[in-house]
Amino acid sequence: MAKQQAEATNPVNEKLKALQTTLEKLDKAYGKGTVMRLSDTKVLDVPVISTGSLGLDLALGVGGVPRGRVIEIYGPESSGKTTLTMHCIAEAQKAGGLAAFIDAEHAFDKGYAEKLGIDTANLLISQPDSGEQALEIAEQLISSGAIDICVIDSVAALVPKAELEGDMGDSKMGLQARLMSQALRKLTGVINRTGCCCIFINQLRDKIGVMFGSPETTTGGNALKFYASVRLDIRRIGQIKDGDNVIGNRTRVKVVKNKVAPPFKVVEFDIMYGEGISKAGEVLDLAVDMEVVKKSGSWFSYGTNRLGQGRDGVKEMLKDNPDLLEELENKIKEKIKGDEKALLDTQEPNIADDGELE
């Protein structure tokens, strides 16, 4: 009897009962799963779309760009921003998904998209007249729940109506920043609910009067920096030549922000003109870094087999041997999973949890 009275007056039990009643009311009012315990659902298993780059998928920590999140890809001109997003679209389509491309820059190249593996016949494309129209189209497409990936190219080209209707010399301070802030407030919930991956491509500008640190900043205000779950900084770091002809770029991508895995990972790969990201070249470079493939002088060997001489020759050999390429890919994934510091940026200082430089 005393035990039953103690249980009845136990404040912890009373709190749990009150919580359960509240949860039931919320489920009835807003739908099941409005509030949930992390132990009740697989919230932490983030569904992803591959980027088309093995190294970048591994650097992102979850195997690609996360669905249901806002992603920002920024960098200087001709650094590979659109190429990277086109690879994401191609990978989403390969998995049976639908893709939308909001071409605010009016610079979409159908021939190049097809070379990268995009099924242009089933790609939804829009070339809007204003920033408001672009973001409204994006919101309605994402709200439908049918779109798996939506790319907006680019934030800098999202011109507010007021600016378009004004004269060329008019000053319109902060209009684009306000537009982006309002749009992201509306979009974030819809993106999360539908599981669509929304990628914003952004350009770089220089801030005036910066004496210390980098003067570079992205366009469209600060809202996108906060709402983005993943921010990728992509740079061209060199040219790839065949004799005197430039046939591609060496590209470096840094994961500047990552809410789904540890950030600050860095990866490098080749972007070949007319082909996109060179998978064979990237697998070979990672295999050498992870000591899966041994390099002695200009010779490459895997186990007891000699793969060939010269990086370009071995790249071509791997292209012709997809089974060997897949085997090397799997070995690299195993190695990187067991090494937390793999692909970590060692060239720039990283910020520790206490805010001090490491």
mmCIF file of C-alpha atoms in Angstrom:
data_model
loop_
_atom_site.group_PDB
_atom_site.id
_atom_site.type_symbol
_atom_site.label_atom_id
_atom_site.label_comp_id
_atom_site.label_asym_id
_atom_site.label_seq_id
_atom_site.Cartn_x
_atom_site.Cartn_y
_atom_site.Cartn_z
ATOM 1 C CA MET A 1 0.000 0.000 0.000
ATOM 2 C CA ALA A 2 2.780 2.407 1.012
ATOM 3 C CA LYS A 3 4.699 1.430 -2.145
ATOM 4 C CA GLN A 4 1.705 2.278 -4.378
ATOM 5 C CA GLN A 5 1.272 5.680 -2.672
ATOM 6 C CA ALA A 6 4.991 6.434 -3.174
ATOM 7 C CA GLU A 7 4.722 5.592 -6.882
ATOM 8 C CA ALA A 8 1.612 7.746 -7.236
ATOM 9 C CA THR A 9 3.316 10.777 -5.665
ATOM 10 C CA ASN A 10 6.686 10.214 -7.388
ATOM 11 C CA PRO A 11 7.379 13.520 -9.236
ATOM 12 C CA VAL A 12 9.349 11.727 -11.990
ATOM 13 C CA ASN A 13 6.358 9.499 -12.846
ATOM 14 C CA GLU A 14 4.047 12.525 -12.824
ATOM 15 C CA LYS A 15 6.389 14.359 -15.243
ATOM 16 C CA LEU A 16 6.565 11.378 -17.601
ATOM 17 C CA LYS A 17 2.748 11.065 -17.614
ATOM 18 C CA ALA A 18 2.381 14.780 -18.369
ATOM 19 C CA LEU A 19 4.977 14.499 -21.162
ATOM 20 C CA GLN A 20 3.221 11.478 -22.697
ATOM 21 C CA THR A 21 -0.132 13.317 -22.657
ATOM 22 C CA THR A 22 1.480 16.355 -24.342
ATOM 23 C CA LEU A 23 3.158 14.184 -27.007
ATOM 24 C CA GLU A 24 -0.174 12.513 -27.805
ATOM 25 C CA LYS A 25 -1.848 15.951 -28.153
ATOM 26 C CA LEU A 26 0.936 17.172 -30.475
ATOM 27 C CA ASP A 27 0.703 14.021 -32.614
ATOM 28 C CA LYS A 28 -3.058 14.509 -32.913
ATOM 29 C CA ALA A 29 -2.723 18.217 -33.782
ATOM 30 C CA TYR A 30 0.294 18.169 -36.137
ATOM 31 C CA GLY A 31 0.667 14.541 -37.231
ATOM 32 C CA LYS A 32 2.588 11.522 -35.971
ATOM 33 C CA GLY A 33 6.291 12.035 -35.364
ATOM 34 C CA THR A 34 6.076 15.809 -34.717
ATOM 35 C CA VAL A 35 8.191 15.287 -31.590
ATOM 36 C CA MET A 36 10.169 12.081 -31.191
ATOM 37 C CA ARG A 37 12.871 10.481 -29.088
ATOM 38 C CA LEU A 38 16.131 9.854 -30.932
ATOM 39 C CA SER A 39 16.007 6.220 -29.775
ATOM 40 C CA ASP A 40 12.601 5.735 -31.467
ATOM 41 C CA THR A 41 13.770 6.482 -35.015
ATOM 42 C CA LYS A 42 16.744 6.331 -37.341
ATOM 43 C CA VAL A 43 17.175 10.118 -37.370
ATOM 44 C CA LEU A 44 20.964 9.883 -37.472
ATOM 45 C CA ASP A 45 21.067 7.713 -40.617
ATOM 46 C CA VAL A 46 21.402 10.520 -43.150
ATOM 47 C CA PRO A 47 20.283 9.555 -46.683
ATOM 48 C CA VAL A 48 22.714 10.940 -49.274
ATOM 49 C CA ILE A 49 23.342 11.543 -52.978
ATOM 50 C CA SER A 50 26.843 10.776 -54.270
ATOM 51 C CA THR A 51 28.895 13.704 -55.612
ATOM 52 C CA GLY A 52 30.477 11.573 -58.343
ATOM 53 C CA SER A 53 33.846 11.953 -56.586
ATOM 54 C CA LEU A 54 34.983 9.081 -54.346
ATOM 55 C CA GLY A 55 37.309 11.325 -52.335
ATOM 56 C CA LEU A 56 34.660 13.995 -51.755
ATOM 57 C CA ASP A 57 32.051 11.380 -50.747
ATOM 58 C CA LEU A 58 34.522 10.089 -48.141
ATOM 59 C CA ALA A 59 35.514 13.623 -47.036
ATOM 60 C CA LEU A 60 31.835 14.451 -46.403
ATOM 61 C CA GLY A 61 31.770 11.559 -43.915
ATOM 62 C CA VAL A 62 28.346 10.180 -44.878
ATOM 63 C CA GLY A 63 29.005 9.105 -48.464
ATOM 64 C CA GLY A 64 27.760 12.160 -50.348
ATOM 65 C CA VAL A 65 25.677 15.327 -50.000
ATOM 66 C CA PRO A 66 22.864 14.839 -47.443
ATOM 67 C CA ARG A 67 19.207 14.795 -48.509
ATOM 68 C CA GLY A 68 16.751 17.121 -46.801
ATOM 69 C CA ARG A 69 19.462 19.748 -46.270
ATOM 70 C CA VAL A 70 20.697 22.994 -47.813
ATOM 71 C CA ILE A 71 24.145 22.745 -49.450
ATOM 72 C CA GLU A 72 26.342 25.650 -50.595
ATOM 73 C CA ILE A 73 29.127 25.227 -53.160
ATOM 74 C CA TYR A 74 31.259 28.323 -53.750
ATOM 75 C CA GLY A 75 34.536 29.261 -55.385
ATOM 76 C CA PRO A 76 36.219 31.521 -57.975
ATOM 77 C CA GLU A 77 35.188 31.557 -61.639
ATOM 78 C CA SER A 78 35.866 28.390 -63.682
ATOM 79 C CA SER A 79 36.726 26.363 -60.576
ATOM 80 C CA GLY A 80 34.276 23.503 -61.257
ATOM 81 C CA LYS A 81 31.194 24.516 -59.217
ATOM 82 C CA THR A 82 28.617 23.739 -61.914
ATOM 83 C CA THR A 83 30.525 20.603 -63.005
ATOM 84 C CA LEU A 84 30.378 19.233 -59.446
ATOM 85 C CA THR A 85 26.626 19.896 -59.153
ATOM 86 C CA MET A 86 26.045 18.275 -62.568
ATOM 87 C CA HIS A 87 27.800 15.139 -61.296
ATOM 88 C CA CYS A 88 25.441 15.182 -58.262
ATOM 89 C CA ILE A 89 22.446 15.413 -60.640
ATOM 90 C CA ALA A 90 23.787 12.530 -62.761
ATOM 91 C CA GLU A 91 24.262 10.346 -59.644
ATOM 92 C CA ALA A 92 20.724 11.166 -58.408
ATOM 93 C CA GLN A 93 19.292 10.207 -61.820
ATOM 94 C CA LYS A 94 21.285 6.942 -61.868
ATOM 95 C CA ALA A 95 19.598 6.049 -58.569
ATOM 96 C CA GLY A 96 16.183 6.647 -60.178
ATOM 97 C CA GLY A 97 15.618 10.164 -58.840
ATOM 98 C CA LEU A 98 14.219 13.328 -60.436
ATOM 99 C CA ALA A 99 16.337 16.487 -60.695
ATOM 100 C CA ALA A 100 15.588 20.195 -61.211
ATOM 101 C CA PHE A 101 18.063 22.854 -62.366
ATOM 102 C CA ILE A 102 17.154 26.519 -61.746
ATOM 103 C CA ASP A 103 19.419 28.301 -64.245
ATOM 104 C CA ALA A 104 19.387 31.903 -63.020
ATOM 105 C CA GLU A 105 22.657 32.576 -64.895
ATOM 106 C CA HIS A 106 21.075 31.440 -68.213
ATOM 107 C CA ALA A 107 24.251 29.526 -69.039
ATOM 108 C CA PHE A 108 23.180 25.850 -69.021
ATOM 109 C CA ASP A 109 25.142 23.758 -71.560
ATOM 110 C CA LYS A 110 23.055 20.762 -72.654
ATOM 111 C CA GLY A 111 25.913 19.065 -74.557
ATOM 112 C CA TYR A 112 28.293 19.258 -71.586
ATOM 113 C CA ALA A 113 25.574 18.000 -69.216
ATOM 114 C CA GLU A 114 25.038 14.925 -71.422
ATOM 115 C CA LYS A 115 28.795 14.211 -71.476
ATOM 116 C CA LEU A 116 28.754 14.151 -67.647
ATOM 117 C CA GLY A 117 26.025 11.505 -67.677
ATOM 118 C CA ILE A 118 22.900 13.641 -67.160
ATOM 119 C CA ASP A 119 19.689 12.393 -68.766
ATOM 120 C CA THR A 120 18.658 15.808 -70.145
ATOM 121 C CA ALA A 121 15.342 14.425 -71.468
ATOM 122 C CA ASN A 122 14.181 13.919 -67.854
ATOM 123 C CA LEU A 123 15.897 16.962 -66.324
ATOM 124 C CA LEU A 124 13.572 19.769 -65.228
ATOM 125 C CA ILE A 125 15.108 23.142 -66.119
ATOM 126 C CA SER A 126 13.900 26.688 -65.482
ATOM 127 C CA GLN A 127 15.428 29.999 -66.578
ATOM 128 C CA PRO A 128 13.582 32.519 -64.374
ATOM 129 C CA ASP A 129 13.366 36.281 -64.923
ATOM 130 C CA SER A 130 13.951 37.364 -61.309
ATOM 131 C CA GLY A 131 15.249 36.116 -57.966
ATOM 132 C CA GLU A 132 11.748 35.950 -56.476
ATOM 133 C CA GLN A 133 10.509 33.861 -59.413
ATOM 134 C CA ALA A 134 13.494 31.491 -59.170
ATOM 135 C CA LEU A 135 12.996 30.833 -55.459
ATOM 136 C CA GLU A 136 9.202 30.511 -55.831
ATOM 137 C CA ILE A 137 9.692 27.892 -58.585
ATOM 138 C CA ALA A 138 12.228 26.053 -56.404
ATOM 139 C CA GLU A 139 9.832 26.061 -53.423
ATOM 140 C CA GLN A 140 6.884 24.706 -55.438
ATOM 141 C CA LEU A 141 8.967 21.980 -57.115
ATOM 142 C CA ILE A 142 10.438 20.866 -53.766
ATOM 143 C CA SER A 143 6.998 21.028 -52.064
ATOM 144 C CA SER A 144 5.653 18.514 -54.597
ATOM 145 C CA GLY A 145 7.818 15.847 -52.922
ATOM 146 C CA ALA A 146 8.776 14.421 -56.336
ATOM 147 C CA ILE A 147 12.172 16.138 -56.678
ATOM 148 C CA ASP A 148 15.268 14.415 -55.261
ATOM 149 C CA ILE A 149 17.796 17.172 -56.020
ATOM 150 C CA CYS A 150 17.338 20.856 -56.862
ATOM 151 C CA VAL A 151 20.292 23.006 -57.992
ATOM 152 C CA ILE A 152 20.132 26.820 -58.027
ATOM 153 C CA ASP A 153 22.852 28.349 -60.244
ATOM 154 C CA SER A 154 23.713 30.836 -58.830
ATOM 155 C CA VAL A 155 22.897 32.996 -55.795
ATOM 156 C CA ALA A 156 24.666 36.000 -57.382
ATOM 157 C CA ALA A 157 22.273 35.831 -60.367
ATOM 158 C CA LEU A 158 19.120 35.914 -58.176
ATOM 159 C CA VAL A 159 18.293 39.556 -58.936
ATOM 160 C CA PRO A 160 15.398 41.049 -56.909
ATOM 161 C CA LYS A 161 12.467 42.490 -58.940
ATOM 162 C CA ALA A 162 13.009 45.962 -57.459
ATOM 163 C CA GLU A 163 16.546 46.010 -58.860
ATOM 164 C CA LEU A 164 15.400 44.839 -62.306
ATOM 165 C CA GLU A 165 12.690 47.504 -62.456
ATOM 166 C CA GLY A 166 15.016 50.300 -61.282
ATOM 167 C CA ASP A 167 17.574 52.226 -63.330
ATOM 168 C CA MET A 168 21.090 50.934 -63.941
ATOM 169 C CA GLY A 169 22.813 53.268 -61.466
ATOM 170 C CA ASP A 170 20.303 52.907 -58.581
ATOM 171 C CA SER A 171 21.689 51.749 -55.223
ATOM 172 C CA LYS A 172 19.702 48.836 -53.782
ATOM 173 C CA MET A 173 21.543 48.009 -50.563
ATOM 174 C CA GLY A 174 20.736 44.685 -48.912
ATOM 175 C CA LEU A 175 17.865 43.712 -51.233
ATOM 176 C CA GLN A 176 19.386 40.391 -52.267
ATOM 177 C CA ALA A 177 20.391 39.540 -48.684
ATOM 178 C CA ARG A 178 16.797 40.139 -47.498
ATOM 179 C CA LEU A 179 15.448 38.033 -50.374
ATOM 180 C CA MET A 180 17.752 35.117 -49.492
ATOM 181 C CA SER A 181 16.978 35.378 -45.778
ATOM 182 C CA GLN A 182 13.213 35.266 -46.369
ATOM 183 C CA ALA A 183 13.451 32.472 -48.959
ATOM 184 C CA LEU A 184 15.601 30.230 -46.761
ATOM 185 C CA ARG A 185 13.210 30.655 -43.818
ATOM 186 C CA LYS A 186 10.452 29.242 -46.050
ATOM 187 C CA LEU A 187 12.547 26.648 -47.893
ATOM 188 C CA THR A 188 14.362 24.934 -45.014
ATOM 189 C CA GLY A 189 11.297 23.218 -43.534
ATOM 190 C CA VAL A 190 10.003 22.110 -46.953
ATOM 191 C CA ILE A 191 13.427 20.729 -47.941
ATOM 192 C CA ASN A 192 13.688 18.748 -44.710
ATOM 193 C CA ARG A 193 10.130 17.408 -44.911
ATOM 194 C CA THR A 194 10.436 16.200 -48.526
ATOM 195 C CA GLY A 195 14.022 14.892 -48.261
ATOM 196 C CA CYS A 196 15.145 16.931 -51.273
ATOM 197 C CA CYS A 197 18.811 17.930 -51.540
ATOM 198 C CA CYS A 198 18.917 21.661 -52.374
ATOM 199 C CA ILE A 199 22.271 22.921 -53.692
ATOM 200 C CA PHE A 200 23.011 26.639 -54.020
ATOM 201 C CA ILE A 201 25.995 27.585 -56.201
ATOM 202 C CA ASN A 202 27.612 30.836 -55.070
ATOM 203 C CA GLN A 203 30.274 33.217 -56.328
ATOM 204 C CA LEU A 204 33.066 34.996 -54.472
ATOM 205 C CA ARG A 205 33.499 38.747 -54.001
ATOM 206 C CA ASP A 206 36.190 40.805 -52.238
ATOM 207 C CA LYS A 207 35.306 42.896 -49.184
ATOM 208 C CA ILE A 208 36.704 46.439 -49.255
ATOM 209 C CA GLY A 209 39.227 47.591 -46.639
ATOM 210 C CA VAL A 210 40.123 44.198 -45.125
ATOM 211 C CA MET A 211 43.615 44.478 -43.615
ATOM 212 C CA PHE A 212 43.932 41.074 -41.940
ATOM 213 C CA GLY A 213 42.612 37.681 -43.013
ATOM 214 C CA SER A 214 40.969 36.804 -46.300
ATOM 215 C CA PRO A 215 38.954 39.582 -47.999
ATOM 216 C CA GLU A 216 36.848 36.969 -49.835
ATOM 217 C CA THR A 217 33.148 36.660 -49.101
ATOM 218 C CA THR A 218 30.149 35.002 -50.763
ATOM 219 C CA THR A 219 27.219 36.946 -52.241
ATOM 220 C CA GLY A 220 23.653 37.102 -50.908
ATOM 221 C CA GLY A 221 24.317 38.010 -47.259
ATOM 222 C CA ASN A 222 24.907 35.711 -44.295
ATOM 223 C CA ALA A 223 21.642 33.709 -44.219
ATOM 224 C CA LEU A 224 22.892 30.929 -46.516
ATOM 225 C CA LYS A 225 26.016 30.456 -44.369
ATOM 226 C CA PHE A 226 23.809 29.698 -41.360
ATOM 227 C CA TYR A 227 21.135 27.581 -43.075
ATOM 228 C CA ALA A 228 23.588 25.417 -45.052
ATOM 229 C CA SER A 229 24.353 22.023 -43.476
ATOM 230 C CA VAL A 230 27.351 21.586 -45.797
ATOM 231 C CA ARG A 231 29.548 24.287 -47.363
ATOM 232 C CA LEU A 232 32.144 23.316 -49.979
ATOM 233 C CA ASP A 233 34.974 25.602 -51.102
ATOM 234 C CA ILE A 234 36.154 24.527 -54.572
ATOM 235 C CA ARG A 235 39.349 25.907 -56.193
ATOM 236 C CA ARG A 236 41.351 25.304 -59.348
ATOM 237 C CA ILE A 237 44.953 24.703 -58.221
ATOM 238 C CA GLY A 238 46.665 23.754 -61.484
ATOM 239 C CA GLN A 239 46.375 22.809 -65.136
ATOM 240 C CA ILE A 240 46.594 19.341 -66.670
ATOM 241 C CA LYS A 241 48.460 19.394 -69.979
ATOM 242 C CA ASP A 242 48.999 17.031 -72.877
ATOM 243 C CA GLY A 243 52.073 18.591 -74.465
ATOM 244 C CA ASP A 244 51.136 22.272 -74.903
ATOM 245 C CA ASN A 245 47.379 21.638 -74.815
ATOM 246 C CA VAL A 246 45.488 22.188 -71.552
ATOM 247 C CA ILE A 247 43.113 19.213 -71.216
ATOM 248 C CA GLY A 248 41.828 19.718 -67.660
ATOM 249 C CA ASN A 249 42.215 21.301 -64.228
ATOM 250 C CA ARG A 250 43.538 20.008 -60.924
ATOM 251 C CA THR A 251 40.842 20.885 -58.382
ATOM 252 C CA ARG A 252 40.881 21.140 -54.585
ATOM 253 C CA VAL A 253 37.695 20.951 -52.477
ATOM 254 C CA LYS A 254 37.565 21.785 -48.776
ATOM 255 C CA VAL A 255 34.575 20.908 -46.580
ATOM 256 C CA VAL A 256 34.368 24.276 -44.784
ATOM 257 C CA LYS A 257 31.198 23.432 -42.820
ATOM 258 C CA ASN A 258 29.588 20.079 -42.112
ATOM 259 C CA LYS A 259 26.668 19.462 -39.730
ATOM 260 C CA VAL A 260 26.425 15.734 -40.473
ATOM 261 C CA ALA A 261 30.092 14.706 -39.953
ATOM 262 C CA PRO A 262 33.421 16.287 -38.876
ATOM 263 C CA PRO A 263 34.378 19.193 -41.190
ATOM 264 C CA PHE A 264 37.735 20.539 -42.541
ATOM 265 C CA LYS A 265 38.441 17.519 -44.743
ATOM 266 C CA VAL A 266 40.193 18.268 -48.043
ATOM 267 C CA VAL A 267 40.312 16.331 -51.299
ATOM 268 C CA GLU A 268 41.920 16.884 -54.708
ATOM 269 C CA PHE A 269 40.875 15.481 -58.081
ATOM 270 C CA ASP A 270 41.167 16.083 -61.842
ATOM 271 C CA ILE A 271 38.386 17.727 -63.841
ATOM 272 C CA MET A 272 38.977 16.824 -67.494
ATOM 273 C CA TYR A 273 37.447 19.007 -70.210
ATOM 274 C CA GLY A 274 34.486 17.263 -71.837
ATOM 275 C CA GLU A 275 34.587 14.427 -69.295
ATOM 276 C CA GLY A 276 34.188 15.941 -65.816
ATOM 277 C CA ILE A 277 35.705 14.409 -62.675
ATOM 278 C CA SER A 278 38.282 11.748 -63.569
ATOM 279 C CA LYS A 279 37.283 8.747 -61.447
ATOM 280 C CA ALA A 280 40.298 6.625 -62.453
ATOM 281 C CA GLY A 281 42.764 9.428 -61.644
ATOM 282 C CA GLU A 282 41.147 10.088 -58.272
ATOM 283 C CA VAL A 283 41.100 6.400 -57.275
ATOM 284 C CA LEU A 284 44.779 6.077 -58.267
ATOM 285 C CA ASP A 285 45.804 9.158 -56.225
ATOM 286 C CA LEU A 286 43.861 8.003 -53.148
ATOM 287 C CA ALA A 287 45.234 4.452 -53.499
ATOM 288 C CA VAL A 288 48.807 5.832 -53.482
ATOM 289 C CA ASP A 289 48.043 8.124 -50.480
ATOM 290 C CA MET A 290 46.481 5.225 -48.553
ATOM 291 C CA GLU A 291 49.394 2.914 -49.546
ATOM 292 C CA VAL A 292 47.011 0.525 -51.303
ATOM 293 C CA VAL A 293 49.080 1.056 -54.455
ATOM 294 C CA LYS A 294 52.858 1.360 -54.149
ATOM 295 C CA LYS A 295 54.674 3.986 -56.207
ATOM 296 C CA SER A 296 58.362 3.529 -56.959
ATOM 297 C CA GLY A 297 59.754 6.247 -59.207
ATOM 298 C CA SER A 298 57.273 6.426 -62.076
ATOM 299 C CA TRP A 299 56.121 2.788 -61.662
ATOM 300 C CA PHE A 300 52.871 1.831 -59.911
ATOM 301 C CA SER A 301 52.292 -1.626 -58.432
ATOM 302 C CA TYR A 302 49.335 -3.265 -56.658
ATOM 303 C CA GLY A 303 50.311 -6.284 -54.572
ATOM 304 C CA THR A 304 52.574 -8.387 -56.792
ATOM 305 C CA ASN A 305 51.203 -6.885 -60.034
ATOM 306 C CA ARG A 306 52.840 -3.981 -61.818
ATOM 307 C CA LEU A 307 50.096 -1.632 -63.023
ATOM 308 C CA GLY A 308 52.297 0.370 -65.369
ATOM 309 C CA GLN A 309 54.588 3.357 -65.748
ATOM 310 C CA GLY A 310 53.452 6.979 -65.519
ATOM 311 C CA ARG A 311 50.250 8.305 -63.933
ATOM 312 C CA ASP A 312 48.473 8.961 -67.247
ATOM 313 C CA GLY A 313 49.215 5.456 -68.530
ATOM 314 C CA VAL A 314 47.924 3.807 -65.335
ATOM 315 C CA LYS A 315 44.807 6.046 -65.447
ATOM 316 C CA GLU A 316 43.973 4.761 -68.928
ATOM 317 C CA MET A 317 44.641 1.171 -67.820
ATOM 318 C CA LEU A 318 42.229 1.550 -64.865
ATOM 319 C CA LYS A 319 39.543 3.003 -67.180
ATOM 320 C CA ASP A 320 39.783 -0.178 -69.270
ATOM 321 C CA ASN A 321 39.640 -2.442 -66.162
ATOM 322 C CA PRO A 322 36.466 -1.534 -64.203
ATOM 323 C CA ASP A 323 36.777 -4.620 -61.940
ATOM 324 C CA LEU A 324 40.259 -3.566 -60.759
ATOM 325 C CA LEU A 325 39.038 0.025 -60.341
ATOM 326 C CA GLU A 326 36.156 -1.174 -58.122
ATOM 327 C CA GLU A 327 38.527 -3.381 -56.093
ATOM 328 C CA LEU A 328 40.857 -0.426 -55.414
ATOM 329 C CA GLU A 329 37.830 1.740 -54.538
ATOM 330 C CA ASN A 330 36.650 -0.765 -51.903
ATOM 331 C CA LYS A 331 40.158 -1.035 -50.406
ATOM 332 C CA ILE A 332 40.356 2.783 -50.116
ATOM 333 C CA LYS A 333 36.944 2.925 -48.359
ATOM 334 C CA GLU A 334 38.070 0.294 -45.821
ATOM 335 C CA LYS A 335 41.324 2.166 -45.107
ATOM 336 C CA ILE A 336 39.663 5.571 -44.672
ATOM 337 C CA LYS A 337 36.913 4.206 -42.371
ATOM 338 C CA GLY A 338 39.601 3.043 -39.958
ATOM 339 C CA ASP A 339 41.542 6.334 -40.036
ATOM 340 C CA GLU A 340 39.739 9.367 -38.570
ATOM 341 C CA LYS A 341 42.523 11.759 -39.642
ATOM 342 C CA ALA A 342 42.451 10.688 -43.305
ATOM 343 C CA LEU A 343 41.772 13.573 -45.723
ATOM 344 C CA LEU A 344 42.127 16.110 -42.863
ATOM 345 C CA ASP A 345 43.418 19.510 -43.939
ATOM 346 C CA THR A 346 46.939 20.038 -42.589
ATOM 347 C CA GLN A 347 47.773 23.156 -44.620
ATOM 348 C CA GLU A 348 45.489 25.615 -42.835
ATOM 349 C CA PRO A 349 44.769 26.076 -39.097
ATOM 350 C CA ASN A 350 41.576 24.401 -37.895
ATOM 351 C CA ILE A 351 39.407 25.859 -35.142
ATOM 352 C CA ALA A 352 39.189 23.734 -31.993
ATOM 353 C CA ASP A 353 36.002 23.483 -29.888
ATOM 354 C CA ASP A 354 37.258 26.117 -27.447
ATOM 355 C CA GLY A 355 37.622 28.655 -30.268
ATOM 356 C CA GLU A 356 41.424 28.663 -30.261
ATOM 357 C CA LEU A 357 43.632 27.757 -33.175
ATOM 358 C CA GLU A 358 45.055 24.246 -33.042
#
